[in-house]
Amino acid sequence: MSLNGIVTIIIIIALIGLGIFFISQPDENTEVDEVDSTSEASDVGQDSEDEEDESTNNTDEGEVLVTYTGSEFQPASVVIEVGETVRFMNESDADMWVASAQHPTHERYSGTNLQEHCPNESGDAFDQCESGDEYTFTFEKAGEWNYHNHANASHFGTVIVE
C-alpha cells in the first residue's frame, strides 16, 4: 500500500472518530412553554420507579438532591417546578464542575457564554464556575436544561423545569 493510501485511511478514521465524539455530546437545551407529563418519561427514559426515586431526593421543601459519583449524576434526570433549587453533591474523589450544556460554551440557560458569566455575580447563569464539592442553583426558567461536569464533559444529566 502506498503512503497516500495510508494517509487517506488515517484521515478517514480520524473523521469517523470526530463524528462519533460530536454525536455522543448531549443535545442543546430547548426552552419549552409546557412539558407534557406523559411524554416526560419517554423523553428521558424514566418509568414510575424512577419517579419514586426522584421524590426521595428531596432535601428540603423546594430543593432536590443530585449526587455525582465520579462516573455519573444520580438521578440523571429530575423534574422540578420553576423557582425550585437543585443541590449537586460530589460524593466522589473526582472533580465536579456543574455547567449548563452545551460544552464548552455553557450558554444555553443564561444566554451568555462561559467567559461572560464566570464569576456570576447576578446568580442567573447555570454554571458552578469552578470545581467544588457542592453547588446549588435555583431554576427560574421553564424548559429542559441539560448539564454536564465541565471537568469530565462525558458525564451529564437533565433538569426539567415545569
Tab-separated table of C-alpha atoms in Angstrom:
chain	number	residue	atom	x	y	z
A	1	MET	CA	0.000	0.000	0.000
A	2	SER	CA	1.320	3.419	-0.886
A	3	LEU	CA	1.959	6.269	1.530
A	4	ASN	CA	-1.005	8.177	0.036
A	5	GLY	CA	-3.288	5.211	0.754
A	6	ILE	CA	-2.140	5.014	4.378
A	7	VAL	CA	-2.634	8.757	4.869
A	8	THR	CA	-6.137	8.519	3.371
A	9	ILE	CA	-7.070	5.685	5.760
A	10	ILE	CA	-5.775	7.661	8.762
A	11	ILE	CA	-7.810	10.715	7.720
A	12	ILE	CA	-10.971	8.615	7.308
A	13	ILE	CA	-10.514	7.039	10.757
A	14	ALA	CA	-9.958	10.472	12.326
A	15	LEU	CA	-13.124	11.854	10.699
A	16	ILE	CA	-15.169	8.879	11.910
A	17	GLY	CA	-13.799	9.388	15.440
A	18	LEU	CA	-14.721	13.085	15.399
A	19	GLY	CA	-18.200	12.250	14.140
A	20	ILE	CA	-18.747	9.770	16.968
A	21	PHE	CA	-17.492	12.328	19.506
A	22	PHE	CA	-19.906	15.040	18.338
A	23	ILE	CA	-22.851	12.653	18.073
A	24	SER	CA	-22.291	11.465	21.667
A	25	GLN	CA	-22.463	15.025	23.071
A	26	PRO	CA	-25.754	15.922	24.782
A	27	ASP	CA	-28.271	17.789	22.650
A	28	GLU	CA	-28.631	21.519	23.072
A	29	ASN	CA	-31.293	22.581	25.548
A	30	THR	CA	-34.514	23.888	24.180
A	31	GLU	CA	-36.801	26.136	26.171
A	32	VAL	CA	-40.385	24.916	26.272
A	33	ASP	CA	-43.615	26.561	27.379
A	34	GLU	CA	-45.217	23.355	28.614
A	35	VAL	CA	-43.929	19.873	29.318
A	36	ASP	CA	-46.370	17.041	28.671
A	37	SER	CA	-46.185	14.812	31.745
A	38	THR	CA	-46.999	11.736	29.645
A	39	SER	CA	-44.030	12.369	27.362
A	40	GLU	CA	-41.554	13.149	30.156
A	41	ALA	CA	-40.966	9.525	30.985
A	42	SER	CA	-40.456	8.501	27.374
A	43	ASP	CA	-38.330	11.559	26.588
A	44	VAL	CA	-35.833	10.991	29.385
A	45	GLY	CA	-36.120	7.234	29.840
A	46	GLN	CA	-37.938	7.330	33.166
A	47	ASP	CA	-40.556	4.967	34.459
A	48	SER	CA	-42.690	5.135	37.572
A	49	GLU	CA	-39.890	3.566	39.634
A	50	ASP	CA	-37.521	6.382	38.616
A	51	GLU	CA	-40.142	8.961	39.569
A	52	GLU	CA	-40.344	7.410	43.042
A	53	ASP	CA	-36.551	7.713	43.323
A	54	GLU	CA	-36.778	11.404	42.446
A	55	SER	CA	-39.147	12.056	45.336
A	56	THR	CA	-36.633	10.530	47.769
A	57	ASN	CA	-34.033	13.035	46.534
A	58	ASN	CA	-35.940	15.976	48.011
A	59	THR	CA	-33.742	17.511	50.706
A	60	ASP	CA	-35.960	20.403	51.782
A	61	GLU	CA	-39.141	21.981	50.505
A	62	GLY	CA	-38.316	23.234	47.024
A	63	GLU	CA	-34.890	21.556	46.844
A	64	VAL	CA	-33.858	18.359	45.017
A	65	LEU	CA	-30.582	16.486	45.548
A	66	VAL	CA	-28.461	15.170	42.659
A	67	THR	CA	-25.260	13.315	43.553
A	68	TYR	CA	-22.143	12.958	41.429
A	69	THR	CA	-20.492	9.547	41.787
A	70	GLY	CA	-17.385	10.197	39.700
A	71	SER	CA	-18.891	8.362	36.744
A	72	GLU	CA	-22.428	9.788	36.571
A	73	PHE	CA	-25.042	12.064	38.104
A	74	GLN	CA	-27.808	10.310	40.094
A	75	PRO	CA	-30.579	10.638	39.228
A	76	ALA	CA	-29.622	11.511	35.662
A	77	SER	CA	-32.855	13.469	35.227
A	78	VAL	CA	-35.023	15.398	37.686
A	79	VAL	CA	-38.319	17.219	37.288
A	80	ILE	CA	-38.850	20.388	39.332
A	81	GLU	CA	-41.064	23.472	39.388
A	82	VAL	CA	-39.965	26.977	38.428
A	83	GLY	CA	-38.300	28.540	41.481
A	84	GLU	CA	-37.063	25.250	42.936
A	85	THR	CA	-33.423	24.513	43.665
A	86	VAL	CA	-31.203	21.578	42.724
A	87	ARG	CA	-28.314	20.754	45.069
A	88	PHE	CA	-25.468	18.931	43.318
A	89	MET	CA	-23.275	16.982	45.783
A	90	ASN	CA	-19.940	15.455	44.838
A	91	GLU	CA	-19.677	12.067	46.546
A	92	SER	CA	-16.537	11.002	44.682
A	93	ASP	CA	-12.820	11.631	44.631
A	94	ALA	CA	-13.118	13.153	41.141
A	95	ASP	CA	-13.595	16.847	40.358
A	96	MET	CA	-17.123	18.150	39.842
A	97	TRP	CA	-17.878	21.387	37.976
A	98	VAL	CA	-21.575	21.518	37.083
A	99	ALA	CA	-22.219	23.599	33.986
A	100	SER	CA	-25.124	24.078	31.622
A	101	ALA	CA	-24.832	22.414	28.262
A	102	GLN	CA	-23.641	22.711	25.672
A	103	HIS	CA	-19.968	22.098	26.317
A	104	PRO	CA	-17.738	24.078	26.181
A	105	THR	CA	-19.683	27.360	25.926
A	106	HIS	CA	-22.287	26.822	28.703
A	107	GLU	CA	-24.516	29.439	27.083
A	108	ARG	CA	-27.909	27.734	26.827
A	109	TYR	CA	-29.525	28.525	30.194
A	110	SER	CA	-28.348	32.067	30.810
A	111	GLY	CA	-27.779	33.159	27.218
A	112	THR	CA	-24.196	34.099	27.993
A	113	ASN	CA	-21.013	32.185	27.371
A	114	LEU	CA	-18.578	30.874	29.976
A	115	GLN	CA	-16.262	33.875	29.808
A	116	GLU	CA	-19.158	36.336	30.236
A	117	HIS	CA	-20.849	34.755	33.249
A	118	CYS	CA	-17.996	33.458	35.435
A	119	PRO	CA	-17.863	34.801	38.052
A	120	ASN	CA	-21.633	35.034	38.072
A	121	GLU	CA	-22.457	37.921	40.391
A	122	SER	CA	-26.105	38.104	39.296
A	123	GLY	CA	-26.755	34.390	40.013
A	124	ASP	CA	-28.664	33.809	36.780
A	125	ALA	CA	-26.111	31.632	34.957
A	126	PHE	CA	-26.367	27.868	35.443
A	127	ASP	CA	-22.643	27.291	35.994
A	128	GLN	CA	-20.649	26.381	39.085
A	129	CYS	CA	-17.721	28.399	37.585
A	130	GLU	CA	-15.097	26.182	39.280
A	131	SER	CA	-14.814	22.686	40.680
A	132	GLY	CA	-16.132	22.000	44.173
A	133	ASP	CA	-17.906	19.507	46.399
A	134	GLU	CA	-21.319	21.178	46.372
A	135	TYR	CA	-23.286	23.502	44.107
A	136	THR	CA	-26.870	24.746	44.301
A	137	PHE	CA	-28.838	26.501	41.601
A	138	THR	CA	-32.397	27.842	41.615
A	139	PHE	CA	-34.123	27.447	38.241
A	140	GLU	CA	-36.221	30.449	37.242
A	141	LYS	CA	-36.811	29.425	33.596
A	142	ALA	CA	-39.157	26.681	32.422
A	143	GLY	CA	-37.636	24.222	29.979
A	144	GLU	CA	-35.466	21.150	29.641
A	145	TRP	CA	-31.929	22.024	30.683
A	146	ASN	CA	-29.053	19.667	30.010
A	147	TYR	CA	-25.914	19.983	32.092
A	148	HIS	CA	-22.528	18.298	32.305
A	149	ASN	CA	-19.488	18.003	34.514
A	150	HIS	CA	-17.096	20.511	32.952
A	151	ALA	CA	-14.212	18.533	34.495
A	152	ASN	CA	-15.424	15.468	32.518
A	153	ALA	CA	-17.916	16.527	29.837
A	154	SER	CA	-18.991	12.945	29.086
A	155	HIS	CA	-20.913	12.940	32.403
A	156	PHE	CA	-24.216	14.764	32.017
A	157	GLY	CA	-27.831	14.973	33.137
A	158	THR	CA	-31.067	16.918	32.666
A	159	VAL	CA	-33.194	19.215	34.801
A	160	ILE	CA	-36.772	19.567	33.547
A	161	VAL	CA	-38.385	22.715	34.910
A	162	GLU	CA	-42.178	22.900	34.645
